[in-house]
mmCIF file with all atom_site columns, C-alpha atoms in Angstrom:
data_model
loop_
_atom_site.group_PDB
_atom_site.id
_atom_site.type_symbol
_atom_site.label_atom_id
_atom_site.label_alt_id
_atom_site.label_comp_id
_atom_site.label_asym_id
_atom_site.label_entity_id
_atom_site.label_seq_id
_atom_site.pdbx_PDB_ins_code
_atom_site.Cartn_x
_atom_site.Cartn_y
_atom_site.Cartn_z
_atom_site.occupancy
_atom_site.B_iso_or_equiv
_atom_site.pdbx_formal_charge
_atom_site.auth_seq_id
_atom_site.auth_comp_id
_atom_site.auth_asym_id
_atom_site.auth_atom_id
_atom_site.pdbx_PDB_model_num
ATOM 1   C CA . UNK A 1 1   ? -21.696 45.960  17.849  1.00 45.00 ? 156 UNK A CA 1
ATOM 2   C CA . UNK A 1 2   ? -19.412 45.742  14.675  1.00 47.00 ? 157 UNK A CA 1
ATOM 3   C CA . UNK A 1 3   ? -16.858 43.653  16.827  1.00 51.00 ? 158 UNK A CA 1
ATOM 4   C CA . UNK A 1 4   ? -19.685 41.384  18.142  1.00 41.00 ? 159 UNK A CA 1
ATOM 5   C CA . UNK A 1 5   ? -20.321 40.255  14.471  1.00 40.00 ? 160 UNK A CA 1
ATOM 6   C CA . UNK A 1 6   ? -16.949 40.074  13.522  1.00 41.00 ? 161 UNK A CA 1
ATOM 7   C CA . UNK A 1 7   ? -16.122 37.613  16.617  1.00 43.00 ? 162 UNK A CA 1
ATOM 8   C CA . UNK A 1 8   ? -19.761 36.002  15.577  1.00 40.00 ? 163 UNK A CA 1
ATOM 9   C CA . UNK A 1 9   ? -18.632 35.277  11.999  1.00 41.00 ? 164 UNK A CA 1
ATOM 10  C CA . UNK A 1 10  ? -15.510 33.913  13.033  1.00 41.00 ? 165 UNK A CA 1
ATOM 11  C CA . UNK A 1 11  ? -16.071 31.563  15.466  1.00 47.00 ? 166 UNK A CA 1
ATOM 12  C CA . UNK A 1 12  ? -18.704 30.232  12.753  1.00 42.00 ? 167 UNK A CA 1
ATOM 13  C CA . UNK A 1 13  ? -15.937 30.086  10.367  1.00 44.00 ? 168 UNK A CA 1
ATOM 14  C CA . UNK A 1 14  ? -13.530 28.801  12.703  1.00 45.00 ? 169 UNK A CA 1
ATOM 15  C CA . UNK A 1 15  ? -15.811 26.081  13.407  1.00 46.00 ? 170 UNK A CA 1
ATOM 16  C CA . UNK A 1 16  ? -16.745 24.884  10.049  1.00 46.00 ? 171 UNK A CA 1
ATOM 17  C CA . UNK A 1 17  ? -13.308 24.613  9.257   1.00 46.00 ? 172 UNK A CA 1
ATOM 18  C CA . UNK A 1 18  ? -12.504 22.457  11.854  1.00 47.00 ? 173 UNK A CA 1
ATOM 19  C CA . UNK A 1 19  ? -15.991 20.326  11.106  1.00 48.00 ? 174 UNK A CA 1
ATOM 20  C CA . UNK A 1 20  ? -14.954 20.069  7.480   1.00 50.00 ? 175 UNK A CA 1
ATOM 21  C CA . UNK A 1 21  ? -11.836 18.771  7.870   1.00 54.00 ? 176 UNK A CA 1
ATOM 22  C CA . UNK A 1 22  ? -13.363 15.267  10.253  1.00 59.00 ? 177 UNK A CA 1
ATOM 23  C CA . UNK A 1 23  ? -15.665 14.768  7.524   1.00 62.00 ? 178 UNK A CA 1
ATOM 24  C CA . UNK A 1 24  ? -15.025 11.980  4.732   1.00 66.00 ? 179 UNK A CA 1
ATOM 25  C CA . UNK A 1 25  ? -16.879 11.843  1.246   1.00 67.00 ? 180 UNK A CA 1
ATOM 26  C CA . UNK A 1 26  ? -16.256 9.856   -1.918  1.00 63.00 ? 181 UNK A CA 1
ATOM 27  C CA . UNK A 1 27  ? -14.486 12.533  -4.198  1.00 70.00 ? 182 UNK A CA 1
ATOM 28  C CA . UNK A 1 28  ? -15.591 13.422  -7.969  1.00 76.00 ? 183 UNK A CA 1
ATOM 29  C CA . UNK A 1 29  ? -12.148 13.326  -8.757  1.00 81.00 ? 184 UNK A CA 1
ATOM 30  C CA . UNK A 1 30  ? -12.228 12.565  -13.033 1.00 86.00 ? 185 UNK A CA 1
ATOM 31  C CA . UNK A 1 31  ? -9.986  9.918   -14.009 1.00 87.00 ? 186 UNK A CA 1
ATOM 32  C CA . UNK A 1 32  ? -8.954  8.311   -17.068 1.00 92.00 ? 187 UNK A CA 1
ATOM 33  C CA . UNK A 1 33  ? -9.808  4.672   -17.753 1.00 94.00 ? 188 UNK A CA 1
ATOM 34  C CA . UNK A 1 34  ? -9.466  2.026   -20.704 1.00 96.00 ? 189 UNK A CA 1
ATOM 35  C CA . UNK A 1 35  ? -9.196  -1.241  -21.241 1.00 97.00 ? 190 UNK A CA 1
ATOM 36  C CA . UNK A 1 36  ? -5.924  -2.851  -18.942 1.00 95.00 ? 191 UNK A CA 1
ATOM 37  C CA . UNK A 1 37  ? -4.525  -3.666  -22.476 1.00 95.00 ? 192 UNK A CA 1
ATOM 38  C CA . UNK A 1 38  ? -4.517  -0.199  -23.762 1.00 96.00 ? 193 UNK A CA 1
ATOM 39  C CA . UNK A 1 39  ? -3.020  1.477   -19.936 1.00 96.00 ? 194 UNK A CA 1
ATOM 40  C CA . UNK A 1 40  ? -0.487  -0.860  -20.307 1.00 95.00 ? 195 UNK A CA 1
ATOM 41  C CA . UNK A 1 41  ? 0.175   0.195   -24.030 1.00 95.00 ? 196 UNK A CA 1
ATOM 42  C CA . UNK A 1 42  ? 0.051   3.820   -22.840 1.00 95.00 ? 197 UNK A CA 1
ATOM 43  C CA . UNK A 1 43  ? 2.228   3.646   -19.573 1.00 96.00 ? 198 UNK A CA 1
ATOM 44  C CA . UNK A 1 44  ? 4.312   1.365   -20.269 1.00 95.00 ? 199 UNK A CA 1
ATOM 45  C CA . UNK A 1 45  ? 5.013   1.514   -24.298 1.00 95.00 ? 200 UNK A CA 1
ATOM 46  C CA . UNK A 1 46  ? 4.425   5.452   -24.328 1.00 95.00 ? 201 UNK A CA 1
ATOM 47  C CA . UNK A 1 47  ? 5.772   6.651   -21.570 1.00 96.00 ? 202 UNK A CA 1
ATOM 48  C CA . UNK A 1 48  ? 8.273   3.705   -21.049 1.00 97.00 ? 203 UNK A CA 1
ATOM 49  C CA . UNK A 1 49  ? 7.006   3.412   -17.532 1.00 97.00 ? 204 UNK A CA 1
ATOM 50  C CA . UNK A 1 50  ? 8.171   0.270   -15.514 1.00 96.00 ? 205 UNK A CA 1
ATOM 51  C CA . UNK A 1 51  ? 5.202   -1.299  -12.731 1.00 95.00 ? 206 UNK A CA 1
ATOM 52  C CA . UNK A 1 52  ? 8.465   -0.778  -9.654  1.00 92.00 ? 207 UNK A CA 1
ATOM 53  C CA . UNK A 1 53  ? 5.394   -1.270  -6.765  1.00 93.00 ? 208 UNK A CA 1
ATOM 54  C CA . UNK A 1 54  ? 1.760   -2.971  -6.754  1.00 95.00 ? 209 UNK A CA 1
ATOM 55  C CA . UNK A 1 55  ? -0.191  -4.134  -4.177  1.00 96.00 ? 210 UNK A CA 1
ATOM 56  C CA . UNK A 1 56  ? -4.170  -5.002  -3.407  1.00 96.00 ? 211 UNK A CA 1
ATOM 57  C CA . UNK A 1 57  ? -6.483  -1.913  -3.487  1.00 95.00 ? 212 UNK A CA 1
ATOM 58  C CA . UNK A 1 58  ? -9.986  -1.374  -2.635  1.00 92.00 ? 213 UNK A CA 1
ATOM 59  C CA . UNK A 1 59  ? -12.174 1.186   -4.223  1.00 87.00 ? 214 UNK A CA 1
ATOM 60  C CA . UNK A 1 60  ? -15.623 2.922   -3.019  1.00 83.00 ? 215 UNK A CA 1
ATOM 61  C CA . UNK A 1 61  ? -18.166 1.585   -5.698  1.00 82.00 ? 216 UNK A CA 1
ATOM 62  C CA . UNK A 1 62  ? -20.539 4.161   -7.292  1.00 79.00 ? 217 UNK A CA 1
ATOM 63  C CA . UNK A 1 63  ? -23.270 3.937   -4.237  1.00 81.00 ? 218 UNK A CA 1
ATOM 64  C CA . UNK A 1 64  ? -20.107 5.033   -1.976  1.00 77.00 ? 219 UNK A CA 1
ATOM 65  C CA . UNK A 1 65  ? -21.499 1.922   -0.001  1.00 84.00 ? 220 UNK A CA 1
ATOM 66  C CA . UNK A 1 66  ? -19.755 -1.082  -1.352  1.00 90.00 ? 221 UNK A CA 1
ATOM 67  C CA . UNK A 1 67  ? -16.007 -1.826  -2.185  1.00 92.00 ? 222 UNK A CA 1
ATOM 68  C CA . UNK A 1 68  ? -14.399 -3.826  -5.207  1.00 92.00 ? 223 UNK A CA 1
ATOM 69  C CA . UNK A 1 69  ? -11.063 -4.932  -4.812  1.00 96.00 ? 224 UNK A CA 1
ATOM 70  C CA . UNK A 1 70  ? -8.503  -3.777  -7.413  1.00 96.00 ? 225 UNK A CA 1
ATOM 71  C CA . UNK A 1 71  ? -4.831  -4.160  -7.971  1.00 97.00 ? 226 UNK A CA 1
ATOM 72  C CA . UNK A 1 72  ? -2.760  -0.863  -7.633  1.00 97.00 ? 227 UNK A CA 1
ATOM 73  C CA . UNK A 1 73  ? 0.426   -0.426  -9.506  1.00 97.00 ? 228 UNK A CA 1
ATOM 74  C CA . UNK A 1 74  ? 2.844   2.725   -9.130  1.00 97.00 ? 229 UNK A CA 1
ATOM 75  C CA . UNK A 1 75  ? 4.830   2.842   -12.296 1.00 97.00 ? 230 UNK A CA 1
ATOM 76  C CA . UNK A 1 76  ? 7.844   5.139   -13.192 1.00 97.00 ? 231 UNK A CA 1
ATOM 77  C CA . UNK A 1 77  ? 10.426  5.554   -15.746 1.00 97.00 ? 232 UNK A CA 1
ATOM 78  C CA . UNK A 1 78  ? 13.668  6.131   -13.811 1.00 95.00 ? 233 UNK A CA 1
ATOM 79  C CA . UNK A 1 79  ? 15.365  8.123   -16.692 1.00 96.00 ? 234 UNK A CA 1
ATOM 80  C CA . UNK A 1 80  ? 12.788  10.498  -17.163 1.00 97.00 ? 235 UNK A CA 1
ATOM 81  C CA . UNK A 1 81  ? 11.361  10.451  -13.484 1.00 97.00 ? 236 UNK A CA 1
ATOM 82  C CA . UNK A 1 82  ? 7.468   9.987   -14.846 1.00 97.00 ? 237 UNK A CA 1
ATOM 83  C CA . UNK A 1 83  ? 4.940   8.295   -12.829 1.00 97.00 ? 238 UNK A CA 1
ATOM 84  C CA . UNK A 1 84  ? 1.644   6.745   -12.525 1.00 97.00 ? 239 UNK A CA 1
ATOM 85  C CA . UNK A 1 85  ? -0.512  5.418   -10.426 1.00 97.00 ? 240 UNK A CA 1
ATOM 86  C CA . UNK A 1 86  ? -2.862  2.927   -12.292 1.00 97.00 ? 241 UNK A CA 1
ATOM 87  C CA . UNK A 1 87  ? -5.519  0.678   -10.394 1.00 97.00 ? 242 UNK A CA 1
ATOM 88  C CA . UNK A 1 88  ? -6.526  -2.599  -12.258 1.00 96.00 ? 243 UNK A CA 1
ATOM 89  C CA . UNK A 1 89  ? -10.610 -2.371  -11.432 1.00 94.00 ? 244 UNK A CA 1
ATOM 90  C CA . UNK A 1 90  ? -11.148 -5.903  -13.758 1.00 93.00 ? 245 UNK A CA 1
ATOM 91  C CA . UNK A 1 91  ? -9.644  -8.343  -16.322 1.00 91.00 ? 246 UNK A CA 1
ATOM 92  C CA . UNK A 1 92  ? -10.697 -5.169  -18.754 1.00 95.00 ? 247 UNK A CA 1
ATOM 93  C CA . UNK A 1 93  ? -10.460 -1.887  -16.780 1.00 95.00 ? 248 UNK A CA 1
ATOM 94  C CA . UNK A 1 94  ? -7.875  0.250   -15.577 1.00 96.00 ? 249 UNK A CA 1
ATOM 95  C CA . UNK A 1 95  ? -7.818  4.202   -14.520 1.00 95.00 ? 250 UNK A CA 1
ATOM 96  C CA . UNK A 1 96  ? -4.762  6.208   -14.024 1.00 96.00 ? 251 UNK A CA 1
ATOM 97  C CA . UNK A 1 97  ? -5.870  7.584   -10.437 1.00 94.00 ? 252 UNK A CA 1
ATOM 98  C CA . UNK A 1 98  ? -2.793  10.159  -10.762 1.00 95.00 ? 253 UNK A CA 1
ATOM 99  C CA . UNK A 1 99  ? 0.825   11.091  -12.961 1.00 96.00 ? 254 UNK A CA 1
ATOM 100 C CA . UNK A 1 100 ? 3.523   13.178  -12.964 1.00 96.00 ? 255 UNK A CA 1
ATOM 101 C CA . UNK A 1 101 ? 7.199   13.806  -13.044 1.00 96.00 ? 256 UNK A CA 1
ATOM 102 C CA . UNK A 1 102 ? 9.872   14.271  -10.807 1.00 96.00 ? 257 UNK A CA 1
ATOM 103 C CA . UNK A 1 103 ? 9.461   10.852  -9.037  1.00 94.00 ? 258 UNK A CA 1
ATOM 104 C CA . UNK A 1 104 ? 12.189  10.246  -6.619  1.00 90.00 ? 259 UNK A CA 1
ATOM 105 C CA . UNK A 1 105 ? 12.363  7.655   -3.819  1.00 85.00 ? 260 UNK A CA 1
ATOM 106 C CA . UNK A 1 106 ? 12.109  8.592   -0.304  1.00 82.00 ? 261 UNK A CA 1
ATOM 107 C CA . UNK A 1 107 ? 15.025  5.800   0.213   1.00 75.00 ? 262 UNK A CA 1
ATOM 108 C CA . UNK A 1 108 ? 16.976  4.704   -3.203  1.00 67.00 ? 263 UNK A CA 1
ATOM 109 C CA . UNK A 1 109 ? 16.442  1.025   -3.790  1.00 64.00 ? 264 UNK A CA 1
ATOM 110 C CA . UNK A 1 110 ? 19.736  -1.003  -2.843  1.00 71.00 ? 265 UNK A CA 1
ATOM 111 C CA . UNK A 1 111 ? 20.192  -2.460  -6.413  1.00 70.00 ? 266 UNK A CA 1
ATOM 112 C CA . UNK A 1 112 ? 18.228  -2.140  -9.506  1.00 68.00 ? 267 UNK A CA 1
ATOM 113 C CA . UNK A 1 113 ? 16.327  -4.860  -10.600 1.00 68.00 ? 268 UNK A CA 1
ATOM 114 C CA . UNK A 1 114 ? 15.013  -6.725  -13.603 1.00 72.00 ? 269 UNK A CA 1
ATOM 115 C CA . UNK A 1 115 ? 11.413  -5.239  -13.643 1.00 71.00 ? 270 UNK A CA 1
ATOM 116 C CA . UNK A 1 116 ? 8.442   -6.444  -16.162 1.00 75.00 ? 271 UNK A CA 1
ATOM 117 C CA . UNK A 1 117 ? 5.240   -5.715  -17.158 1.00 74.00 ? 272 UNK A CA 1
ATOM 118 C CA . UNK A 1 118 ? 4.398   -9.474  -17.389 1.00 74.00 ? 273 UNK A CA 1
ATOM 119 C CA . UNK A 1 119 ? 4.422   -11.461 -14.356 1.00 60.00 ? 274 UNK A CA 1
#
């Protein structure tokens, strides 16, 4: 009987598992946001973070049912191998959506370049 409910319980977790992981959801992640003037004071005067990628984003609005687009900038300081990941929601808000350290490319650039926070 013991071994029935132990194969019973997990098959049920077995299953869940494999349920939860086909299932998508708008996270609760916390981020940190300001005004764009301030993130860019922060990454890029504080941290001495250059924008090296960017591209156009979209983000789940609060109702998980609408999108707003946004501009997405990965930004890194190649001497001290910081990075973050700031999205540009409007003219006056931007969240870091994640940082860290020990940024490395997957292939180095060919040359460096002359990279700006203005564009």
């Amino acid at each position: 009987m013991r071994q029935l409910l132990n194969a019973l319980v997990l098959s049920l977790v077995m299953s869940t598992s494999a349920y939860a992981s086909t299932m998508s959801y708008n996270s609760q992640k916390p981020v940190s946001c300001t005004t764009t003037e301030k993130m860019k004071d922060l990454v890029g005067g504080k941290y001495l973070e250059l924008p090296y990628m960017s591209g156009d984003g979209i983000a789940p609005a609060i109702d998980g049912q609408q999108f707003l687009k946004t501009q997405v900038i990965v930004a890194v300081n190649l001497d001290t191998k910081t990075f973050s990941v700031v999205e540009i929601i409007n003219d006056n808000l931007a969240c870091i959506i994640a940082s860290g350290n020990n940024f490395r490319f997957n292939k180095p650039p060919m040359e460096k370049t002359k990279i700006s926070w203005e564009n």
